[in-house]
Coordinates of C-alpha atoms in Angstrom, one line a residue:
Chain A
X442 CA 10.0 21.2 24.6
X443 CA 11.2 21.4 28.2
X444 CA 14.3 23.4 29.0
X445 CA 15.8 20.2 30.5
X446 CA 15.4 18.3 27.3
X447 CA 16.7 21.1 25.2
X448 CA 19.8 21.4 27.3
X449 CA 20.4 17.6 27.2
X450 CA 20.0 17.7 23.4
X451 CA 22.8 20.1 23.1
X452 CA 25.3 18.0 25.0
X453 CA 27.8 15.7 23.4
X454 CA 26.3 12.7 25.2
X455 CA 23.1 13.2 23.3
X456 CA 24.9 13.7 20.0
X457 CA 27.0 10.6 20.5
X458 CA 23.8 8.7 21.4
X459 CA 22.2 9.8 18.1
X460 CA 25.3 9.1 16.1
X461 CA 25.8 5.6 17.4
X462 CA 22.2 4.7 16.8
X463 CA 22.3 6.1 13.3
X464 CA 25.3 3.9 12.7
X465 CA 23.5 0.9 14.0
X466 CA 20.3 1.8 12.1
X467 CA 21.9 2.4 8.7
X468 CA 25.2 0.5 8.2
X469 CA 24.2 -2.0 10.9
X470 CA 20.7 -2.5 9.5
X471 CA 22.0 -3.0 6.0
X472 CA 24.7 -5.4 7.2
X473 CA 22.1 -7.5 9.0
X474 CA 19.8 -7.5 6.0
X475 CA 22.6 -8.5 3.7
X476 CA 23.7 -11.3 5.9
X477 CA 20.1 -12.4 6.3
X478 CA 19.8 -12.6 2.5
X479 CA 23.1 -14.5 2.3
X480 CA 22.2 -16.9 5.1
X481 CA 18.7 -17.7 3.7
X482 CA 20.1 -18.1 0.2
X483 CA 22.2 -21.0 1.5
X484 CA 19.7 -22.6 3.9
X485 CA 16.2 -22.3 2.5
X486 CA 15.1 -25.8 1.4
X487 CA 14.4 -25.1 -2.3
X488 CA 16.2 -24.8 -5.5
X489 CA 19.1 -22.4 -5.5
X490 CA 17.6 -19.7 -7.6
X491 CA 14.3 -19.8 -5.7
X492 CA 16.2 -19.6 -2.4
X493 CA 17.9 -16.5 -3.8
X494 CA 14.6 -14.7 -4.7
X495 CA 12.9 -15.6 -1.5
X496 CA 15.9 -14.8 0.7
X497 CA 16.1 -11.3 -0.9
X498 CA 12.4 -10.6 -0.4
X499 CA 12.5 -11.6 3.3
X500 CA 15.8 -9.6 3.9
X501 CA 14.1 -6.4 2.9
X502 CA 11.7 -6.8 5.9
X503 CA 14.7 -7.2 8.2
X504 CA 16.3 -3.9 7.3
X505 CA 13.6 -1.4 8.5
X506 CA 12.9 -3.6 11.5
X507 CA 16.6 -3.4 12.5
X508 CA 16.6 0.4 11.9
X509 CA 13.6 0.9 14.2
X510 CA 15.0 -1.4 16.8
X511 CA 18.3 0.5 16.8
X512 CA 16.3 3.6 17.9
X513 CA 14.2 1.7 20.5
X514 CA 17.0 -0.2 22.2
X515 CA 17.6 0.9 25.8
X516 CA 21.0 2.5 25.1
X517 CA 23.1 3.2 22.0
X518 CA 25.7 0.6 22.9
X519 CA 23.0 -1.9 23.3
X520 CA 21.8 -1.0 19.8
X521 CA 25.2 -1.6 18.4
X522 CA 25.8 -4.7 20.4
X523 CA 22.4 -6.1 19.3
X524 CA 23.3 -5.5 15.6
X525 CA 26.7 -7.0 16.0
X526 CA 25.3 -10.0 17.7
X527 CA 22.7 -10.6 15.0
X528 CA 25.4 -10.1 12.3
X529 CA 27.7 -12.5 14.1
X530 CA 25.1 -15.3 14.4
X531 CA 24.1 -14.9 10.8
X532 CA 27.7 -14.9 9.6
X533 CA 28.3 -18.1 11.7
X534 CA 25.3 -19.9 10.0
X535 CA 26.5 -18.8 6.6
X536 CA 30.0 -20.1 7.4
X537 CA 28.6 -23.4 8.7
X538 CA 26.3 -23.8 5.8
X539 CA 29.1 -23.3 3.3
X540 CA 28.6 -22.5 -0.4
X541 CA 26.0 -24.6 -2.1
X542 CA 27.3 -27.5 -4.2
Chain B
X1353 CA 18.3 16.3 36.7
X1354 CA 16.4 13.2 35.8
X1355 CA 17.9 9.9 35.0
X1356 CA 20.4 10.0 32.0
X1357 CA 18.5 10.1 28.8
X1358 CA 19.2 7.0 26.8
X1359 CA 16.6 7.2 24.1
X1360 CA 16.8 10.1 21.6
X1361 CA 13.3 11.1 22.8
X1362 CA 11.3 10.2 25.9
X1363 CA 8.9 7.5 25.1
X1364 CA 8.5 5.1 22.2
X1365 CA 6.0 7.1 20.3
X1366 CA 8.0 10.3 20.5
X1367 CA 11.1 8.4 19.5
X1368 CA 9.4 7.0 16.4
X1369 CA 8.0 10.4 15.5
X1370 CA 11.5 11.8 15.7
X1371 CA 12.8 9.0 13.4
X1372 CA 9.8 9.4 11.1
X1373 CA 10.7 13.1 10.7
X1374 CA 14.3 12.6 9.9
X1375 CA 13.9 9.5 7.7
X1376 CA 11.3 11.4 5.7
X1377 CA 13.2 14.7 5.6
X1378 CA 16.7 13.7 4.6
X1379 CA 15.9 12.4 1.1
X1380 CA 12.4 13.9 1.0
X1381 CA 13.0 16.0 -2.1
X1382 CA 14.3 12.9 -4.0
X1383 CA 11.3 10.9 -2.8
X1384 CA 9.0 13.7 -3.9
X1385 CA 10.5 13.5 -7.4
X1386 CA 10.3 9.7 -7.5
X1387 CA 6.7 9.6 -6.3
X1388 CA 5.6 12.4 -8.7
X1389 CA 7.2 10.8 -11.8
X1390 CA 6.2 7.3 -10.7
X1391 CA 2.6 8.4 -10.4
X1392 CA 2.8 9.9 -13.9
X1393 CA 4.4 6.7 -15.1
X1394 CA 1.1 4.8 -14.3
X1395 CA -0.2 6.5 -17.5
X1396 CA 3.1 6.2 -19.4
X1397 CA 1.5 4.9 -22.7
X1398 CA -1.2 7.5 -22.5
X1399 CA 1.3 10.3 -22.0
X1400 CA 3.3 9.0 -24.9
X1401 CA 0.2 9.1 -27.1
X1402 CA -0.5 12.7 -26.0
X1403 CA 3.0 13.6 -27.0
X1404 CA 2.8 11.9 -30.4
X1405 CA -0.5 13.3 -31.7
X1406 CA 0.3 12.7 -35.3
X1407 CA 0.6 8.9 -34.8
X1408 CA -3.0 7.7 -34.6
X1409 CA -2.8 4.5 -36.6
X1410 CA -3.2 1.2 -34.7
X1411 CA -2.2 -2.3 -35.8
X1412 CA -2.3 -5.8 -34.3
X1413 CA 0.8 -6.7 -32.2
X1414 CA 2.1 -9.1 -34.9
X1415 CA 1.6 -6.6 -37.8
X1416 CA 3.3 -3.8 -35.9
X1417 CA 6.2 -6.0 -35.0
X1418 CA 6.6 -7.2 -38.6
X1419 CA 6.6 -3.5 -39.9
X1420 CA 9.1 -2.6 -37.2
X1421 CA 11.5 -5.5 -38.1
X1422 CA 11.2 -4.7 -41.8
X1423 CA 12.3 -1.1 -41.1
X1424 CA 15.1 -2.2 -38.8
X1425 CA 16.4 -4.7 -41.3
X1426 CA 17.0 -1.9 -43.8
X1427 CA 18.2 0.8 -41.3
X1428 CA 20.6 -1.0 -39.0
X1429 CA 24.0 -2.5 -39.5
X1430 CA 25.9 -4.9 -37.2
X1431 CA 23.2 -5.0 -34.6
X1432 CA 23.6 -7.4 -31.6
X1433 CA 19.9 -7.1 -30.8
X1434 CA 16.5 -5.5 -31.5
X1435 CA 14.3 -5.4 -28.5
X1436 CA 10.7 -4.7 -29.6
X1437 CA 7.6 -4.1 -27.4
X1438 CA 4.4 -4.5 -29.4
X1439 CA 1.6 -2.0 -29.1
X1440 CA -1.4 -3.0 -27.0
X1441 CA -4.8 -1.4 -26.3
X1442 CA -2.9 1.5 -24.6
X1443 CA 0.3 2.2 -26.5
X1444 CA 0.0 2.4 -30.3
X1445 CA 3.6 2.4 -31.3
X1446 CA 6.3 -0.2 -31.3
X1447 CA 8.9 0.7 -28.7
X1448 CA 12.2 -0.3 -30.2
X1449 CA 15.6 -0.5 -28.5
X1450 CA 18.5 -1.6 -30.7
X1451 CA 22.1 -1.0 -31.6
X1452 CA 23.4 0.0 -35.0
X1453 CA 27.1 0.6 -35.8
X1454 CA 27.9 0.2 -32.1
X1455 CA 25.5 3.0 -31.2
X1456 CA 22.6 2.3 -28.8
X1457 CA 19.3 3.7 -29.9
X1458 CA 15.7 3.8 -28.7
X1459 CA 12.8 4.8 -31.0
X1460 CA 9.0 4.7 -31.1
X1461 CA 8.1 3.2 -34.5
X1462 CA 4.9 3.7 -36.4
X1463 CA 2.7 0.6 -36.1
X1464 CA 1.8 0.6 -39.9
X1465 CA 5.0 1.7 -41.6
X1466 CA 7.6 0.8 -39.0
X1467 CA 9.4 4.1 -39.5
X1468 CA 10.2 6.4 -36.5
X1469 CA 7.3 8.5 -35.6
X1470 CA 7.1 12.1 -36.8
X1471 CA 7.4 13.8 -33.4
X1472 CA 10.7 12.6 -32.0
X1473 CA 10.1 12.4 -28.2
X1474 CA 10.9 10.3 -25.2
X1475 CA 7.2 10.6 -24.2
X1476 CA 6.2 9.0 -20.9
X1477 CA 9.5 7.2 -20.9
X1478 CA 11.2 10.3 -19.4
X1479 CA 9.1 10.0 -16.2
X1480 CA 9.7 6.3 -16.1
X1481 CA 13.5 6.8 -16.2
X1482 CA 13.4 9.7 -13.8
X1483 CA 11.4 7.6 -11.4
X1484 CA 14.2 5.1 -10.7
X1485 CA 17.3 6.6 -12.2
X1486 CA 16.8 10.3 -11.5
X1487 CA 18.7 11.1 -14.7
X1488 CA 21.9 10.1 -13.0
X1489 CA 24.6 7.8 -14.5
X1490 CA 24.3 4.1 -13.8
X1491 CA 24.4 2.8 -11.1
X1492 CA 24.3 5.9 -9.0
X1493 CA 20.8 7.0 -9.8
X1494 CA 19.4 3.6 -9.1
X1495 CA 21.4 3.4 -5.8
X1496 CA 20.2 6.8 -4.7
X1497 CA 16.6 5.8 -5.5
X1498 CA 17.1 2.5 -3.6
X1499 CA 18.4 4.4 -0.6
X1500 CA 15.5 6.9 -0.7
X1501 CA 13.0 4.0 -0.9
X1502 CA 14.6 2.3 2.1
X1503 CA 14.2 5.6 4.1
X1504 CA 10.6 5.8 2.8
X1505 CA 10.0 2.3 4.2
X1506 CA 11.4 3.3 7.6
X1507 CA 9.4 6.5 7.5
X1508 CA 6.2 4.6 6.8
X1509 CA 6.6 2.1 9.6
X1510 CA 7.7 4.6 12.1
X1511 CA 4.8 6.9 11.0
X1512 CA 2.4 4.0 11.9
X1513 CA 4.0 3.4 15.3
X1514 CA 4.1 7.1 16.2
X1515 CA 0.3 7.1 15.7
X1516 CA -2.3 6.9 18.3
X1517 CA -5.5 6.9 16.3
X1518 CA -5.0 5.7 12.8
X1519 CA -8.7 5.3 11.9
X1520 CA -9.8 8.6 13.3
X1521 CA -7.1 10.4 11.3
X1522 CA -8.8 9.4 8.1
X1523 CA -11.7 11.6 9.0
X1524 CA -9.9 14.5 10.7
X1525 CA -9.1 17.7 8.9
X1526 CA -9.2 21.1 10.5
X1527 CA -8.5 23.7 7.8
X1528 CA -7.0 27.1 8.2
X1529 CA -5.3 26.2 11.5
X1530 CA -1.7 26.4 10.4
X1531 CA 0.4 23.6 11.7
X1532 CA -2.7 21.6 12.8
X1533 CA -4.1 21.6 9.3
X1534 CA -0.8 20.5 7.8
X1535 CA -0.5 17.7 10.3
X1536 CA -4.2 16.6 9.6
X1537 CA -3.6 16.7 5.9
X1538 CA -0.4 14.8 6.1
X1539 CA -1.9 12.2 8.3
X1540 CA -5.1 11.7 6.2
X1541 CA -3.0 11.4 3.0
X1542 CA -0.7 9.0 4.6
X1543 CA -3.2 6.8 6.4
X1544 CA -6.0 6.7 3.9
X1545 CA -3.8 4.8 1.3
X1546 CA -1.4 3.3 3.8
X1547 CA -1.5 -0.3 2.4
X1548 CA -0.8 1.1 -1.1
X1549 CA 2.1 3.2 0.2
X1550 CA 3.7 0.2 1.9
X1551 CA 3.1 -2.1 -1.0
X1552 CA 4.5 0.3 -3.6
X1553 CA 7.6 1.2 -1.5
X1554 CA 8.4 -2.5 -0.7
X1555 CA 7.8 -3.7 -4.3
X1556 CA 9.7 -0.8 -5.7
X1557 CA 12.8 -1.7 -3.6
X1558 CA 12.6 -5.2 -4.9
X1559 CA 12.6 -4.2 -8.5
X1560 CA 16.2 -3.0 -8.0
X1561 CA 17.1 -6.0 -5.8
X1562 CA 20.0 -7.3 -7.9
X1563 CA 21.6 -3.9 -7.5
X1564 CA 20.8 -2.8 -3.9
X1565 CA 20.8 -6.2 -2.2
X1566 CA 22.8 -8.7 -4.3
X1567 CA 24.1 -10.6 -1.3
X1568 CA 21.8 -13.6 -1.6
X1569 CA 23.1 -14.0 -5.2
X1570 CA 26.7 -13.6 -4.1
X1571 CA 26.1 -16.1 -1.3
X1572 CA 24.6 -18.8 -3.5
X1573 CA 26.3 -18.2 -6.8
X1574 CA 29.5 -16.3 -6.0
X1575 CA 31.0 -15.1 -9.3
X1576 CA 29.1 -17.5 -11.4
X1577 CA 26.8 -15.1 -13.2
X1578 CA 26.3 -17.4 -16.1
X1579 CA 24.8 -20.2 -14.0
X1580 CA 22.6 -17.6 -12.2
X1581 CA 21.3 -16.3 -15.5
X1582 CA 20.6 -19.8 -16.7
X1583 CA 18.8 -20.8 -13.5
X1584 CA 16.8 -17.5 -13.5
X1585 CA 15.7 -17.8 -17.1
X1586 CA 15.9 -21.4 -18.2
X1587 CA 13.8 -20.6 -21.2
X1588 CA 16.3 -18.3 -22.8
X1589 CA 18.5 -19.3 -25.6
X1590 CA 22.0 -17.8 -25.7
X1591 CA 23.9 -18.1 -28.9
X1592 CA 26.9 -16.2 -29.9
X1593 CA 27.1 -14.5 -33.3
X1594 CA 29.0 -16.7 -35.7
X1595 CA 30.2 -13.8 -37.9
X1596 CA 28.7 -15.6 -40.9
X1597 CA 26.1 -13.4 -42.7
X1598 CA 22.7 -15.0 -43.2
X1599 CA 19.4 -13.2 -43.8
X1600 CA 16.7 -13.3 -41.1
X1601 CA 13.9 -15.6 -42.2
X1602 CA 10.3 -14.5 -42.3
X1603 CA 9.0 -13.6 -38.9
X1604 CA 5.3 -14.0 -39.5
X1605 CA 5.2 -17.8 -39.2
X1606 CA 7.2 -17.6 -35.9
X1607 CA 4.8 -15.0 -34.5
X1608 CA 1.8 -17.1 -35.5
X1609 CA 3.3 -20.2 -33.8
X1610 CA 4.0 -18.1 -30.7
X1611 CA 0.5 -16.7 -30.7
X1612 CA -1.0 -20.2 -30.9
X1613 CA 1.2 -21.2 -28.0
X1614 CA 0.1 -18.1 -25.9
X1615 CA -3.6 -18.7 -26.5
X1616 CA -5.7 -15.7 -25.7
X1617 CA -2.8 -13.6 -24.4
X1618 CA -1.4 -11.4 -27.2
X1619 CA 2.2 -11.1 -28.2
X1620 CA 4.0 -8.6 -25.9
X1621 CA 7.6 -8.4 -26.8
X1622 CA 9.9 -9.8 -29.5
X1623 CA 13.6 -9.8 -29.0
X1624 CA 15.8 -10.5 -32.1
X1625 CA 19.4 -11.4 -31.2
X1626 CA 22.2 -11.1 -33.8
X1627 CA 19.9 -10.3 -36.7
X1628 CA 21.5 -11.0 -40.1
X1629 CA 23.9 -13.5 -38.6
X1630 CA 23.8 -17.3 -38.9
X1631 CA 23.4 -17.5 -35.1
X1632 CA 20.2 -15.3 -35.0
X1633 CA 17.6 -16.1 -32.3
X1634 CA 14.1 -14.7 -32.1
X1635 CA 12.4 -14.8 -28.7
X1636 CA 8.7 -14.0 -28.3
X1637 CA 7.2 -13.1 -24.9
X1638 CA 3.5 -12.9 -24.2
X1639 CA 2.0 -9.5 -23.2
X1640 CA 2.2 -8.8 -19.5
X1641 CA -1.0 -6.7 -19.6
X1642 CA -3.2 -9.7 -18.6
X1643 CA -1.4 -11.1 -15.6
X1644 CA 0.2 -9.6 -12.5
X1645 CA 3.2 -11.8 -12.7
X1646 CA 5.8 -10.4 -15.0
X1647 CA 7.2 -12.5 -17.9
X1648 CA 5.3 -15.8 -17.4
X1649 CA 7.1 -17.5 -20.3
X1650 CA 8.9 -17.3 -23.6
X1651 CA 9.3 -19.1 -26.9
X1652 CA 12.5 -19.0 -29.0
X1653 CA 13.1 -19.7 -32.7
X1654 CA 16.2 -20.0 -34.9
X1655 CA 16.3 -16.8 -36.7
X1656 CA 17.6 -18.4 -40.0
X1657 CA 15.7 -21.6 -40.2
X1658 CA 12.6 -20.5 -38.3
X1659 CA 12.6 -23.7 -36.3
X1660 CA 11.4 -23.7 -32.7
X1661 CA 14.3 -23.9 -30.3
X1662 CA 12.7 -23.8 -26.8
X1663 CA 9.4 -23.3 -25.2
X1664 CA 9.3 -22.3 -21.6
X1665 CA 6.5 -21.4 -19.2
X1666 CA 7.5 -20.2 -15.8
X1667 CA 5.9 -22.2 -13.0
X1668 CA 8.4 -22.2 -10.1
X1669 CA 6.7 -20.7 -7.1
X1670 CA 9.8 -18.8 -5.8
X1671 CA 10.3 -17.1 -9.2
X1672 CA 6.6 -16.5 -9.7
X1673 CA 6.4 -14.8 -6.3
X1674 CA 9.2 -12.4 -7.3
X1675 CA 7.6 -11.8 -10.7
X1676 CA 4.2 -11.1 -9.0
X1677 CA 5.8 -8.6 -6.7
X1678 CA 7.6 -7.0 -9.6
X1679 CA 4.3 -7.0 -11.6
X1680 CA 2.5 -5.4 -8.7
X1681 CA 4.8 -2.5 -8.8
X1682 CA 4.8 -2.1 -12.6
X1683 CA 1.0 -2.3 -12.6
X1684 CA 1.0 -3.3 -16.3
X1685 CA -1.7 -5.8 -15.5
X1686 CA -4.0 -3.3 -14.0
X1687 CA -7.4 -2.8 -15.7
X1688 CA -8.6 0.7 -16.1
X1689 CA -10.1 1.2 -12.6
X1690 CA -7.1 -0.3 -10.8
X1691 CA -4.8 1.9 -12.8
X1692 CA -6.7 5.0 -11.6
X1693 CA -6.4 3.7 -8.1
X1694 CA -2.7 3.4 -8.5
X1695 CA -2.7 6.9 -9.8
X1696 CA -4.7 8.1 -6.9
X1697 CA -2.6 6.3 -4.4
X1698 CA 0.6 7.7 -6.0
X1699 CA -0.9 11.2 -5.9
X1700 CA -1.7 10.8 -2.2
X1701 CA 1.8 9.6 -1.4
X1702 CA 3.3 12.4 -3.4
X1703 CA 1.2 14.9 -1.5
X1704 CA 1.9 13.2 1.8
X1705 CA 5.6 13.7 1.2
X1706 CA 5.2 17.3 0.1
X1707 CA 3.0 18.1 3.1
X1708 CA 5.4 16.3 5.4
X1709 CA 8.3 18.5 4.1
X1710 CA 6.2 21.6 4.6
X1711 CA 5.1 20.5 8.0
X1712 CA 8.7 20.2 9.1
X1713 CA 9.3 23.9 8.5
X1714 CA 5.9 25.1 9.7
X1715 CA 6.4 23.3 13.0
X1716 CA 9.8 25.0 13.5
X1717 CA 8.7 28.5 12.3
X1718 CA 7.8 29.7 15.8
X1719 CA 11.3 29.0 17.1
X1720 CA 13.2 32.2 17.4
X1721 CA 15.7 32.5 15.9
X1722 CA 14.9 30.0 13.1
X1723 CA 18.0 27.9 12.3
X1724 CA 19.8 28.5 9.0
X1725 CA 19.1 24.9 8.0
X1726 CA 15.4 25.3 8.4
X1727 CA 15.4 28.5 6.5
X1728 CA 17.2 26.9 3.6
X1729 CA 14.9 23.9 3.8
X1730 CA 11.9 26.2 3.7
X1731 CA 13.1 27.8 0.4
X1732 CA 14.3 24.5 -1.0
X1733 CA 10.8 23.2 -0.4
X1734 CA 9.4 26.0 -2.5
X1735 CA 11.8 25.3 -5.3
X1736 CA 11.7 21.6 -5.4
X1737 CA 8.0 21.0 -4.7
X1738 CA 7.0 23.4 -7.4
X1739 CA 10.0 22.8 -9.6
X1740 CA 9.6 19.1 -10.2
X1741 CA 6.0 19.4 -11.5
X1742 CA 7.0 22.6 -13.4
X1743 CA 9.7 20.6 -15.2
X1744 CA 7.2 17.9 -16.1
X1745 CA 4.8 20.4 -17.6
X1746 CA 7.6 22.2 -19.4
X1747 CA 8.4 18.8 -21.0
X1748 CA 4.8 18.7 -22.3
X1749 CA 5.0 22.3 -23.5
X1750 CA 8.4 21.7 -25.2
X1751 CA 6.8 18.8 -26.9
X1752 CA 4.2 21.0 -28.5
X1753 CA 6.4 24.1 -29.2
X1754 CA 9.8 22.8 -30.4
X1755 CA 9.8 22.5 -34.2
X1756 CA 9.5 19.1 -35.7
X1757 CA 12.6 17.6 -37.3
X1758 CA 15.3 19.6 -35.4
X1759 CA 18.4 17.6 -34.5
X1760 CA 18.2 15.8 -31.2
X1761 CA 14.7 16.9 -30.6
X1762 CA 13.9 14.3 -27.9
X1763 CA 17.0 15.4 -26.0
X1764 CA 16.0 19.1 -26.4
X1765 CA 12.6 18.3 -24.7
X1766 CA 14.4 16.7 -21.8
X1767 CA 16.8 19.7 -21.5
X1768 CA 13.8 22.1 -21.3
X1769 CA 12.3 20.0 -18.6
X1770 CA 15.5 19.8 -16.5
X1771 CA 16.5 23.5 -16.9
X1772 CA 13.0 24.6 -16.0
X1773 CA 13.1 22.5 -12.8
X1774 CA 16.5 23.9 -12.1
X1775 CA 15.4 27.5 -12.6
X1776 CA 12.5 26.9 -10.3
X1777 CA 14.8 25.6 -7.5
X1778 CA 16.9 28.7 -8.0
X1779 CA 13.9 31.0 -7.9
X1780 CA 12.7 29.2 -4.7
X1781 CA 16.0 29.8 -3.1
X1782 CA 16.2 33.5 -4.0
X1783 CA 12.6 34.6 -3.4
X1784 CA 11.2 34.9 0.1
X1785 CA 8.8 32.0 0.6
X1786 CA 5.8 34.3 1.0
X1787 CA 6.4 35.4 -2.6
X1788 CA 8.0 32.3 -3.9
X1789 CA 5.1 30.0 -3.1
X1790 CA 2.2 31.9 -4.8
X1791 CA 4.3 32.9 -7.8
X1792 CA 5.7 29.5 -8.6
X1793 CA 2.4 27.8 -7.9
X1794 CA 0.7 30.3 -10.1
X1795 CA 3.3 29.7 -12.8
X1796 CA 2.7 26.0 -12.5
X1797 CA -1.1 26.6 -12.9
X1798 CA -0.5 28.7 -16.0
X1799 CA 1.9 26.1 -17.5
X1800 CA -0.8 23.3 -16.9
X1801 CA -3.4 25.5 -18.5
X1802 CA -1.2 26.3 -21.5
X1803 CA -0.3 22.6 -22.0
X1804 CA -4.0 21.7 -22.0
X1805 CA -4.8 24.4 -24.5
X1806 CA -1.9 23.5 -26.7
X1807 CA -3.0 19.9 -26.5
X1808 CA -4.9 21.1 -28.4
X1809 CA -7.9 21.0 -26.1
X1810 CA -10.3 20.2 -28.9
X1811 CA -8.2 17.3 -30.2
X1812 CA -10.1 14.1 -30.6
X1813 CA -9.7 10.9 -28.8
X1814 CA -10.5 9.9 -25.2
X1815 CA -6.9 9.7 -24.2
X1816 CA -6.0 13.2 -25.3
X1817 CA -9.2 14.7 -23.9
X1818 CA -8.7 13.0 -20.5
X1819 CA -5.1 14.3 -20.2
X1820 CA -6.2 17.8 -21.2
X1821 CA -9.0 17.7 -18.6
X1822 CA -6.6 16.5 -15.9
X1823 CA -4.2 19.3 -16.8
X1824 CA -7.1 21.8 -16.5
X1825 CA -8.2 20.4 -13.2
X1826 CA -4.7 20.6 -11.9
X1827 CA -4.4 24.2 -13.1
X1828 CA -7.6 25.3 -11.4
X1829 CA -6.7 23.5 -8.2
X1830 CA -3.3 25.2 -8.1
X1831 CA -4.7 28.5 -9.0
X1832 CA -7.1 28.4 -6.1
X1833 CA -4.2 27.6 -3.8
X1834 CA -2.0 30.3 -5.2
X1835 CA -4.7 32.9 -4.9
X1836 CA -5.4 31.9 -1.4
X1837 CA -1.8 32.6 -0.5
X1838 CA -1.8 35.9 -2.2
X1839 CA -4.6 37.2 0.0
X1840 CA -3.5 40.0 2.3
X1841 CA -1.9 38.7 5.5
X1842 CA -4.4 39.3 8.2
X1843 CA -4.4 37.5 11.6
X1844 CA -3.6 33.9 10.8
X1845 CA -0.2 34.3 9.2
X1846 CA 1.5 36.9 11.6
X1847 CA -0.1 35.2 14.5
X1848 CA 1.7 32.0 13.6
X1849 CA 5.0 33.7 13.7
X1850 CA 5.3 34.8 17.3
X1851 CA 2.5 33.6 19.4
X1852 CA 2.4 30.0 20.5
X1853 CA -0.4 28.2 18.8
X1854 CA -2.9 26.5 21.1

């Protein structure tokens, strides 16, 4: 480990960076997965109960992908904004789709 | 200074390695316990047989169910349900869950007499429950297990991305080189069975889906749980108890009808709802030992008249997909060879987690001064990585040593297991790791050896003999490791402390 990296790691900027990404990668990732499950359950073209099982299975793949992306995004704010954007779009679709009859 | 650092590490691979480390570390000890007990659960019926050596009789699924129902009829009052799992080629007892006088009970019943077996024990069931509930109250144990599984999934995927040469790692092992060897071992264990690791983690998460990701259900059904349940299992018959007493009619004809309907698949489970009431319902499920998909159908009868109420075979692709994923995790379908591969895969994942935890501390040992956190972690590793298996073997020893017929014997066995594991964790924290590792590993080896000898080793039967041999093999492997660590510390160990490894 270089001395420069070590010094940077001790700073508050680095700590804030990690904290924000952890927030995006945990709470954010779960939020996106939950909304993805909710969105697919309402929109998948199949019977209600089958849409629920398929939606749940797909949503599990979204969570780790979001977590990883949160740590690969160019900056911590970008990570948070990306998660918020995805959550917003999903929430909008859920709202537009409305509860199944 | 260079441009402001925006990633937590420079470079994608370094970043992923960092995430891999933390995701694996934070709940690593929980994951180790889950993987260890999950691996043992692959042989749950066999472990239960080992733990009930007096019960050797076998009976056909129908006969065993009839015997069990006969005993339950005379020994329960005011039950809302008897849930019976029939014996198959592997388990030889009827697993019965039921309530009587408002008390919830679980017993293994003798296949011939239907009475509770002589040696009161949870058997392999303990490992099964530990695997996903961690002996914690509902729902916290399951939620913690879900969280750990989610971290495992992240650790697996980041582990892959962080890798340069997946294929080469399978064949790379450089022993006795400190950190290098741990890394090689960790990589080989992780990579060799990688598809299994990903499959078992993903399917494991899904088995607890209704608890850890219920949002598809909420979104599509809202509060309407009744409709969800009806949609999910259209074959089920729900009837409330009437309060009017009526004896249960003969079960044998119903089981025969069900068997004819299932064809070659034997009867797997029989649920009897509201026995002794006018509203009694008997539901029969085929065995899940023949198909990957869990619960492919059911047939229900009126418990008083014996008339067939509903026959249902599950064929909806969306539900079958979920059941298949569930079945893949439970591995009840698996023929003998596949089961051993599950066991091997599980063992490798367990060891991959353990080696990863050790690697974390080995990697940071050269740092002077070592942080308090890493020092505690190093000792916690000793205690948990040896304590969990020690608890498991103590459970087997308690099964042989506790006198038969004492009150709450099954609970006493579990207490022995948990207190042993707890004591090991404490010992690991107190002893310096250089003493803690060899002594606890040595103790574990002796415990495995004793369990095999108490088996008793000469006891007949392939199942008993195989488990005893596995215990012996584990004992000798552990003994070799423990003795290796006891060797006087010449060059390699001190060198690792201060000088920088090449």
